[in-house]
PDB file of C-alpha atoms and ligand atoms in Angstrom:
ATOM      1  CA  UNK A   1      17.192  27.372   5.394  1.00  0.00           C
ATOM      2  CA  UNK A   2      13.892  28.965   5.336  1.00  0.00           C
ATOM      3  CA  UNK A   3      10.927  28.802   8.097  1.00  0.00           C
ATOM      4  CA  UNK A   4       9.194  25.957   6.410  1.00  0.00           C
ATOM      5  CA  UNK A   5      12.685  23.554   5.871  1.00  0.00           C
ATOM      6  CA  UNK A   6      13.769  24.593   9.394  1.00  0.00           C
ATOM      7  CA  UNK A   7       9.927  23.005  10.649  1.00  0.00           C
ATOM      8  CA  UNK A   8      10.470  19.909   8.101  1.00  0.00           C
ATOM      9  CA  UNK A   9      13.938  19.810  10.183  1.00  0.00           C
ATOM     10  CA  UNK A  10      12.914  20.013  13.206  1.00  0.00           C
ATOM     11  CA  UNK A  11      10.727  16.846  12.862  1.00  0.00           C
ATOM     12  CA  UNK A  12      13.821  14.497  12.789  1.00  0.00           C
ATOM     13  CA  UNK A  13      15.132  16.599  16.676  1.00  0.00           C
ATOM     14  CA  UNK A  14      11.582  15.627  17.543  1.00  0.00           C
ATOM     15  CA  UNK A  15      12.215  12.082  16.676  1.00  0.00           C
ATOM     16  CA  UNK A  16      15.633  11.973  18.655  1.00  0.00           C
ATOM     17  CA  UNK A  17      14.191  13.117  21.561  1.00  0.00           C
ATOM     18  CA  UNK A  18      11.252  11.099  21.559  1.00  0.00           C
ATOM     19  CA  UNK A  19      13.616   8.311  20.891  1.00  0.00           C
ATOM     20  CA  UNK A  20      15.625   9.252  24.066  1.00  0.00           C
ATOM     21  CA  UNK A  21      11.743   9.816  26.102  1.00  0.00           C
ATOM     22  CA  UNK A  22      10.894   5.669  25.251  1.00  0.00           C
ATOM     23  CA  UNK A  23      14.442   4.801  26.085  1.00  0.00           C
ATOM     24  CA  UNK A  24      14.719   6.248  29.808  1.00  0.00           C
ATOM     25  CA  UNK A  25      15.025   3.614  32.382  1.00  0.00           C
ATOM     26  CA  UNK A  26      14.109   0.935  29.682  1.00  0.00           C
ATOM     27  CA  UNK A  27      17.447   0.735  27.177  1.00  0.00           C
ATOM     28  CA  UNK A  28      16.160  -2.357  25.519  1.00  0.00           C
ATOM     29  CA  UNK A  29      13.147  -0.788  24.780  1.00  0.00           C
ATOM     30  CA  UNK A  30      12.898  -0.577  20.947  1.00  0.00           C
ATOM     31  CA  UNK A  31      14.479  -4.138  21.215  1.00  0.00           C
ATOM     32  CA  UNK A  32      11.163  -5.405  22.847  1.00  0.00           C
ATOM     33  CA  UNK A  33       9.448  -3.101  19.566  1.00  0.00           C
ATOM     34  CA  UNK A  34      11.135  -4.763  17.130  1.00  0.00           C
ATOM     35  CA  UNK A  35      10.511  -8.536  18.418  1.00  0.00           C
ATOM     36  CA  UNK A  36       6.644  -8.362  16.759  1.00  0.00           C
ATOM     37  CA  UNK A  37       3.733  -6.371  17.692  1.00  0.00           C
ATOM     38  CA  UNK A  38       0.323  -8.285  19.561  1.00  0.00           C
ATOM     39  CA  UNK A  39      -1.827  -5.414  20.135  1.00  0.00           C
ATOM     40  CA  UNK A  40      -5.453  -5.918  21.349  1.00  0.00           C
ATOM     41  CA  UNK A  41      -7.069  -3.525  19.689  1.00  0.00           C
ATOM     42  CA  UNK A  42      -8.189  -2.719  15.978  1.00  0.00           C
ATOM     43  CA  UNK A  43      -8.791   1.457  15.414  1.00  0.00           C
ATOM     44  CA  UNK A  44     -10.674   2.406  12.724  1.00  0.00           C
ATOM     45  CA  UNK A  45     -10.763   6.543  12.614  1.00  0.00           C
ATOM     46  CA  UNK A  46     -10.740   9.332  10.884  1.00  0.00           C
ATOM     47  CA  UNK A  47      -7.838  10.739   9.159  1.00  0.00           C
ATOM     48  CA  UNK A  48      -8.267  13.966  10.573  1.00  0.00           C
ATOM     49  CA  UNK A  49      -5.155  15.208  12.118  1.00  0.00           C
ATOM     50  CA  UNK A  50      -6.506  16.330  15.240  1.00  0.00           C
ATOM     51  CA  UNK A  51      -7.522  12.958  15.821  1.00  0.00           C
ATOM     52  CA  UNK A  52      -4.355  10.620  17.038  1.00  0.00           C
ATOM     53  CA  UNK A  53      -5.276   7.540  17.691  1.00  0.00           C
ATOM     54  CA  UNK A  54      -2.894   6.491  20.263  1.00  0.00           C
ATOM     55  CA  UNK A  55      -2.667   9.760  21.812  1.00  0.00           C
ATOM     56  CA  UNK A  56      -6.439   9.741  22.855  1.00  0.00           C
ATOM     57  CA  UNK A  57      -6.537   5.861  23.936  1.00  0.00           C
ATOM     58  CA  UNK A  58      -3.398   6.907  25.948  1.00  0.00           C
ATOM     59  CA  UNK A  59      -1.416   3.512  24.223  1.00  0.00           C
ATOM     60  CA  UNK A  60       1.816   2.947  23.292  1.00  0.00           C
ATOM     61  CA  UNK A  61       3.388   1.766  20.190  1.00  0.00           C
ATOM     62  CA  UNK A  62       2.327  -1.736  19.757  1.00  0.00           C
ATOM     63  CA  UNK A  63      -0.891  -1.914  21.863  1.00  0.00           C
ATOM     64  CA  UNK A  64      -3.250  -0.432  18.858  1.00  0.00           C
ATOM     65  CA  UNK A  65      -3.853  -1.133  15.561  1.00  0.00           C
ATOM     66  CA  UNK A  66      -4.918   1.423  13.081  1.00  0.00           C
ATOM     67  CA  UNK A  67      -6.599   2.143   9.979  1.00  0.00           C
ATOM     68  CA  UNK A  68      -7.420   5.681   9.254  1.00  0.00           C
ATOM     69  CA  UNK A  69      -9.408   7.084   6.321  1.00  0.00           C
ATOM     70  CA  UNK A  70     -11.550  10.234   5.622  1.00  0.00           C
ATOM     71  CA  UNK A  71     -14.625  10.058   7.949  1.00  0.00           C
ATOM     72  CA  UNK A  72     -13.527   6.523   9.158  1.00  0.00           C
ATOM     73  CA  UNK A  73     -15.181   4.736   6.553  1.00  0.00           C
ATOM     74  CA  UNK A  74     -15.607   0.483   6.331  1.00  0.00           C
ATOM     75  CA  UNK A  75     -16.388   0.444   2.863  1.00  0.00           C
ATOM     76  CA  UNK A  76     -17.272  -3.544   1.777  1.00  0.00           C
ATOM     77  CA  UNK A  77     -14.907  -3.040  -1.703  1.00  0.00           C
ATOM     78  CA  UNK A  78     -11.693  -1.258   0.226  1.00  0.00           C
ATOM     79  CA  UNK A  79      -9.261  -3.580  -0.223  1.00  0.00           C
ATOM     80  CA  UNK A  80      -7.362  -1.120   1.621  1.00  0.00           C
ATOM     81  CA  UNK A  81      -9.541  -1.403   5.105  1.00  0.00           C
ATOM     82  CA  UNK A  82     -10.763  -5.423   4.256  1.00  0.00           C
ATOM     83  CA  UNK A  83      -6.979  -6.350   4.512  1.00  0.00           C
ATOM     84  CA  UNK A  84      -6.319  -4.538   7.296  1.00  0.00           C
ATOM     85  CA  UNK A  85      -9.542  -6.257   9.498  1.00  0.00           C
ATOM     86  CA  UNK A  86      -8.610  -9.772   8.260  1.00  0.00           C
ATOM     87  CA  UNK A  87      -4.884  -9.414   9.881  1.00  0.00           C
ATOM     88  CA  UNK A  88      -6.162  -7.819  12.630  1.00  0.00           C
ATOM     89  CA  UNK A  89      -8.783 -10.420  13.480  1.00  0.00           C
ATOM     90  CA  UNK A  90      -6.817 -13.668  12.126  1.00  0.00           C
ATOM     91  CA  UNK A  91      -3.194 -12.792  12.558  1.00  0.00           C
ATOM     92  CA  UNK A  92      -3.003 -10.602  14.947  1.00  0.00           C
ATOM     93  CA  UNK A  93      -6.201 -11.831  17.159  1.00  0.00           C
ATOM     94  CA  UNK A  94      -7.322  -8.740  18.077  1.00  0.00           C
ATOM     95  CA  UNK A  95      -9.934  -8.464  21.259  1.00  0.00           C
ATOM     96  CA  UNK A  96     -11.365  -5.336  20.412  1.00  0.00           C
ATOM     97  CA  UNK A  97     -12.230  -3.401  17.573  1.00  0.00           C
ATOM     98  CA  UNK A  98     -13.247   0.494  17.685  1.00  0.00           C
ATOM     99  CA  UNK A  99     -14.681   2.497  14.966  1.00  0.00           C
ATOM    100  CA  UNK A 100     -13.980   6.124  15.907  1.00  0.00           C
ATOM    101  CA  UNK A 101     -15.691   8.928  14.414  1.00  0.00           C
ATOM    102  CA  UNK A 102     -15.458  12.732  15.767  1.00  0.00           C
ATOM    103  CA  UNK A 103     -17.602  15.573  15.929  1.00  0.00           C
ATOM    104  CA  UNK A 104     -16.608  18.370  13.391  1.00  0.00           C
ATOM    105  CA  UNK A 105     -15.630  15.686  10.883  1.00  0.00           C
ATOM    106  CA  UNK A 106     -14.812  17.223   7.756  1.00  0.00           C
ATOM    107  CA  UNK A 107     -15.629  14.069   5.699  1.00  0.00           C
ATOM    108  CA  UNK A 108     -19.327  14.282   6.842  1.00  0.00           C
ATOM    109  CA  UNK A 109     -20.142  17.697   6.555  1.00  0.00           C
ATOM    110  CA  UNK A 110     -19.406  17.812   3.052  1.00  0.00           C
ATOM    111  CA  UNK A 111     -21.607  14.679   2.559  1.00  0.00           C
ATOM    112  CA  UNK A 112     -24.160  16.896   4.169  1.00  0.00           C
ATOM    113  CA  UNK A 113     -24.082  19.527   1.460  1.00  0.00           C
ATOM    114  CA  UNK A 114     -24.756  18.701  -2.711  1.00  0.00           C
ATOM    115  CA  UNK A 115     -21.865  19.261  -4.287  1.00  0.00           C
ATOM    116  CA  UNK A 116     -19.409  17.887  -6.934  1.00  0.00           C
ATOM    117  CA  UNK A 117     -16.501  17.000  -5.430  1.00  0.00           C
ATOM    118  CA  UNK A 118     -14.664  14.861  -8.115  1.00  0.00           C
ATOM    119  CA  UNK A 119     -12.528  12.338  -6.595  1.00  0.00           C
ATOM    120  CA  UNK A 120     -14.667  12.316  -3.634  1.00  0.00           C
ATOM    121  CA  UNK A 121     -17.938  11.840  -4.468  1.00  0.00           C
ATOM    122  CA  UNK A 122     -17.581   7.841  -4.413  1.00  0.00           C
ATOM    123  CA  UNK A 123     -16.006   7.967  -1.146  1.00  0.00           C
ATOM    124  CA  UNK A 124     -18.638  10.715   0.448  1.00  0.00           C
ATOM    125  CA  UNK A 125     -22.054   8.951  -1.289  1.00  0.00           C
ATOM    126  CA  UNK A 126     -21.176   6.211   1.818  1.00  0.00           C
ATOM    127  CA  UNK A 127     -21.879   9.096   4.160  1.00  0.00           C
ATOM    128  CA  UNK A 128     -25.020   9.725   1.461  1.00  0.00           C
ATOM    129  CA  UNK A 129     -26.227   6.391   2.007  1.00  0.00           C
ATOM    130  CA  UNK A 130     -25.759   6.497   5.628  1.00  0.00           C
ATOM    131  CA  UNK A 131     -28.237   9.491   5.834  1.00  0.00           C
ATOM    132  CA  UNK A 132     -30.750   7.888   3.129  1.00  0.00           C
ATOM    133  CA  UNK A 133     -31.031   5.200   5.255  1.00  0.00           C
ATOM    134  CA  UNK A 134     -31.961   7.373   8.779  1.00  0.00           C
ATOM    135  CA  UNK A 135     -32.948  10.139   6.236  1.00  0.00           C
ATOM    136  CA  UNK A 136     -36.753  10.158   8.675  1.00  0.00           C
ATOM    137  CA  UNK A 137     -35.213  10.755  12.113  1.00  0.00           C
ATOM    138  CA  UNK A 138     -32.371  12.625  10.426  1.00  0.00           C
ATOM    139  CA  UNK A 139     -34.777  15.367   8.657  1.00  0.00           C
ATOM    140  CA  UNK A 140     -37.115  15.199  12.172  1.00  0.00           C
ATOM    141  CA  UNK A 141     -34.239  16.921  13.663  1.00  0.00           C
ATOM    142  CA  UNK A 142     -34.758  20.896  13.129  1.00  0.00           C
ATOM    143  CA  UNK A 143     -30.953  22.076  14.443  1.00  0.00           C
ATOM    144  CA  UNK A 144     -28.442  21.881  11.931  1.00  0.00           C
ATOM    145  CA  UNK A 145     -25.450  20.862  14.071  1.00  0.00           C
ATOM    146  CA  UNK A 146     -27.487  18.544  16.306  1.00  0.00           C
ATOM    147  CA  UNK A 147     -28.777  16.795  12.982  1.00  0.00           C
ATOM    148  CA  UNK A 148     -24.547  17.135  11.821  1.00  0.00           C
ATOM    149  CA  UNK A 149     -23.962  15.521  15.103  1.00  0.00           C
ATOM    150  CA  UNK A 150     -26.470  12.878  14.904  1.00  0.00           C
ATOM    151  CA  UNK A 151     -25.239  11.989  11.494  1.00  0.00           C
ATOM    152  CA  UNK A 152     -21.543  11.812  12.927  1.00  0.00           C
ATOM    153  CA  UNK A 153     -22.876   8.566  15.290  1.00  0.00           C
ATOM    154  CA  UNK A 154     -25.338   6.794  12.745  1.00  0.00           C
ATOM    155  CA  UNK A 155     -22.214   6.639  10.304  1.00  0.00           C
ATOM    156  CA  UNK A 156     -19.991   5.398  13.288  1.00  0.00           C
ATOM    157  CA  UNK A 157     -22.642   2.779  14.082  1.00  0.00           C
ATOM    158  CA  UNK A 158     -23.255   1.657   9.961  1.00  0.00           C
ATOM    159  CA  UNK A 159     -19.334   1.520  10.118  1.00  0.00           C
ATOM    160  CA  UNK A 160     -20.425  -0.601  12.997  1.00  0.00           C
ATOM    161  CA  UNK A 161     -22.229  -2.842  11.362  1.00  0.00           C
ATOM    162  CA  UNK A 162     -19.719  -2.748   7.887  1.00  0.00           C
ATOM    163  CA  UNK A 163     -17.276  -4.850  10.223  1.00  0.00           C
ATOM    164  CA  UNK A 164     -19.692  -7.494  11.356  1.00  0.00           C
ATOM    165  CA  UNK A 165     -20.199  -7.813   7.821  1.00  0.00           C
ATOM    166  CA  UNK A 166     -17.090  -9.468   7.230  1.00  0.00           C
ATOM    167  CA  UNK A 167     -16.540 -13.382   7.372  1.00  0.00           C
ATOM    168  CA  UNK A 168     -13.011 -13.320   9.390  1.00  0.00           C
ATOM    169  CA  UNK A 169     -15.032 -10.945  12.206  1.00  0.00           C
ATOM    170  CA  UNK A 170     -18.482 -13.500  11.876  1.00  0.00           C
ATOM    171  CA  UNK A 171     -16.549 -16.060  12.121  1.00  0.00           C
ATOM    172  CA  UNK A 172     -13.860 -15.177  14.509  1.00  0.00           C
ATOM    173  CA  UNK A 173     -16.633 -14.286  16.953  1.00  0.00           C
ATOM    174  CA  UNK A 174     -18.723 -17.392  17.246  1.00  0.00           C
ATOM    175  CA  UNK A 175     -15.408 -19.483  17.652  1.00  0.00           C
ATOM    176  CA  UNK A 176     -13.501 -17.499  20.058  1.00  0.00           C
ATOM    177  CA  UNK A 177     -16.381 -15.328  21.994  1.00  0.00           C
ATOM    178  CA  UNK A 178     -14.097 -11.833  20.013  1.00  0.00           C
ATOM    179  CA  UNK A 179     -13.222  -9.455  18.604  1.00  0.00           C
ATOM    180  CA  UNK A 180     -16.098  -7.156  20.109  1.00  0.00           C
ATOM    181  CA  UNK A 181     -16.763  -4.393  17.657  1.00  0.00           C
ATOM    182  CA  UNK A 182     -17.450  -0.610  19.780  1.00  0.00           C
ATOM    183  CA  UNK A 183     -18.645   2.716  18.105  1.00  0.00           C
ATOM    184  CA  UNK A 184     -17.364   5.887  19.861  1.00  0.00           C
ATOM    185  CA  UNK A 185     -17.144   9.747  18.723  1.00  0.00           C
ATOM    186  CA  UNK A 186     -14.157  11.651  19.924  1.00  0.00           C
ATOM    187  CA  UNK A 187     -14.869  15.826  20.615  1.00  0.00           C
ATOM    188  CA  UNK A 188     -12.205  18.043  19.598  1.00  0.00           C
ATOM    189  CA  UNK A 189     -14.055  20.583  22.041  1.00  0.00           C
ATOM    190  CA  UNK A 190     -13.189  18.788  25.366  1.00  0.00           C
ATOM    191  CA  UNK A 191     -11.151  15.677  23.970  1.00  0.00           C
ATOM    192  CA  UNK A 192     -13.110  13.241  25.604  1.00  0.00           C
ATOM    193  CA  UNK A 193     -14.093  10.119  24.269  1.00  0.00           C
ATOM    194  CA  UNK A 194     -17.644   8.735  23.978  1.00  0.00           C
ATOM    195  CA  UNK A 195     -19.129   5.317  23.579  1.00  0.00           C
ATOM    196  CA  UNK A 196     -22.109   4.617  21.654  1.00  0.00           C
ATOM    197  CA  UNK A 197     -22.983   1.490  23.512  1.00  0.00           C
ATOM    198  CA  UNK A 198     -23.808  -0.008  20.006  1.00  0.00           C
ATOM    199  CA  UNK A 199     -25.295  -3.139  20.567  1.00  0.00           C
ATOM    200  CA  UNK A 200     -22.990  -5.467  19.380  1.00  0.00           C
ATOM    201  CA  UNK A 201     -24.351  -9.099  19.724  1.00  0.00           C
ATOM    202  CA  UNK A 202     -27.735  -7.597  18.470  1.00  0.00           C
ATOM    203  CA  UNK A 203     -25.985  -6.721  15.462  1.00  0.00           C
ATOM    204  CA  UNK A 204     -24.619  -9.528  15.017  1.00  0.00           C
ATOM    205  CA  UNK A 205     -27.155 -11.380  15.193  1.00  0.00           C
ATOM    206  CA  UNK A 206     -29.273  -9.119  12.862  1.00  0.00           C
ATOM    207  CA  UNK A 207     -26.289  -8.875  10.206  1.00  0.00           C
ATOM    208  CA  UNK A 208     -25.713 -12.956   9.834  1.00  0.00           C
ATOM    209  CA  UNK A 209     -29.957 -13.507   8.979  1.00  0.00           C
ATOM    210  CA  UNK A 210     -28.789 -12.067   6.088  1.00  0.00           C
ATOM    211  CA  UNK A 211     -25.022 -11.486   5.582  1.00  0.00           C
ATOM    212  CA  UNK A 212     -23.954 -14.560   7.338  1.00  0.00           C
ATOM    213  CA  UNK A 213     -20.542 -16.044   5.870  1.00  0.00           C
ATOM    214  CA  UNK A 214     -19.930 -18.728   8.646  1.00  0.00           C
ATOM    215  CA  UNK A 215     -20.814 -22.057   6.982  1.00  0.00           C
ATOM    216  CA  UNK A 216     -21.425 -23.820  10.204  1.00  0.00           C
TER     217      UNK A 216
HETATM  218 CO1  LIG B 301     -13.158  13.443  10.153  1.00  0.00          CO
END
């Protein structure tokens, strides 16, 4: 077995002994897991591997959750990300939801820079739009990682405002008083987690005078 199988090996020890870490003091444990799930909280992040979800919120399996994409996009034709906010909000009745971005994202510094990149370029011109549309304060800002930075939270808070955008959220909300939709950016340099305070109702508010989908 070489270096690389003997790492892809080692993954399934990991398992066992994370298995045997859950199951101390609790043998029923993954009986409780299997019964359903009824988290509280919707994650929307980035796919970046440095950014585990449940790690950084300090949860457990079944508390969070998550939908993870590059540069934790909410893009109104991902039938990928659409699905997964509709169960959250009317299956699962979820309280919360976050959309998590991170400094150093990958995903939005190549949205920064002109370039073809194939595939891509549908997904990044989201990021595109996102700086079009703060493109004044954006180019006001002289320092290019401060102005990387900045971009990192206006995407995070258009994500934001992507998720009021949909009905089952709209409508959800003015029944039930939830889910409340947060913006935070996670930093790889400390690992510390910070909320953008977005002003939800405001949003809300702002997004139905001309998005609204609640017929009542
Ligand atoms: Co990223």
């Amino acid at each position: 077995m070489n270096d690389r199988e003997k790492a892809y090996r080692q993954i399934f020890d990991n398992n066992r002994r994370w298995v045997a870490q859950m199951r101390a003091g609790r043998e029923d444990y993954f009986d409780h897991l299997a019964e359903g799930q009824s988290p509280d909280y919707l994650y929307i992040g980035c796919a970046d591997s440095r950014v585990p979800a449940n790690d950084i919120m300090g949860l457990e399996p079944g508390e969070v959750f998550v939908h993870r994409n590059i540069a934790n996009l909410v893009v109104n034709t991902d039938m990928n990300a659409q699905g997964v906010i509709q169960y959250a909000v009317e299956v699962l009745h979820v309280k919360d939801i976050i959309v998590c971005g991170h400094y150093g994202c990958g995903g939005v510094k190549a949205a920064m820079k002109p370039a073809d990149m194939g595939l891509l370029n549908g997904w990044l011109r989201e990021i595109r739009d996102v700086y079009r549309m703060h493109v004044g304060e954006l180019h006001g800002i002289e320092d290019e990682e401060t102005r990387y930075k900045r971009l990192i939270e206006l995407n995070v808070m258009e994500q934001c405002v992507n998720v009021i955008k949909t009905a089952s959220v709209q409508k959800h909300w003015l029944k039930h008083g939830y889910p409340v939709v947060h913006g935070w950016v996670f930093d790889l340099h400390d690992g510390l987690l910070k909320d953008l305070e977005v002003p939800f109702e405001d949003m809300m508010n702002r997004v139905q005078q001309l998005y609204r989908l609640d017929p009542e």
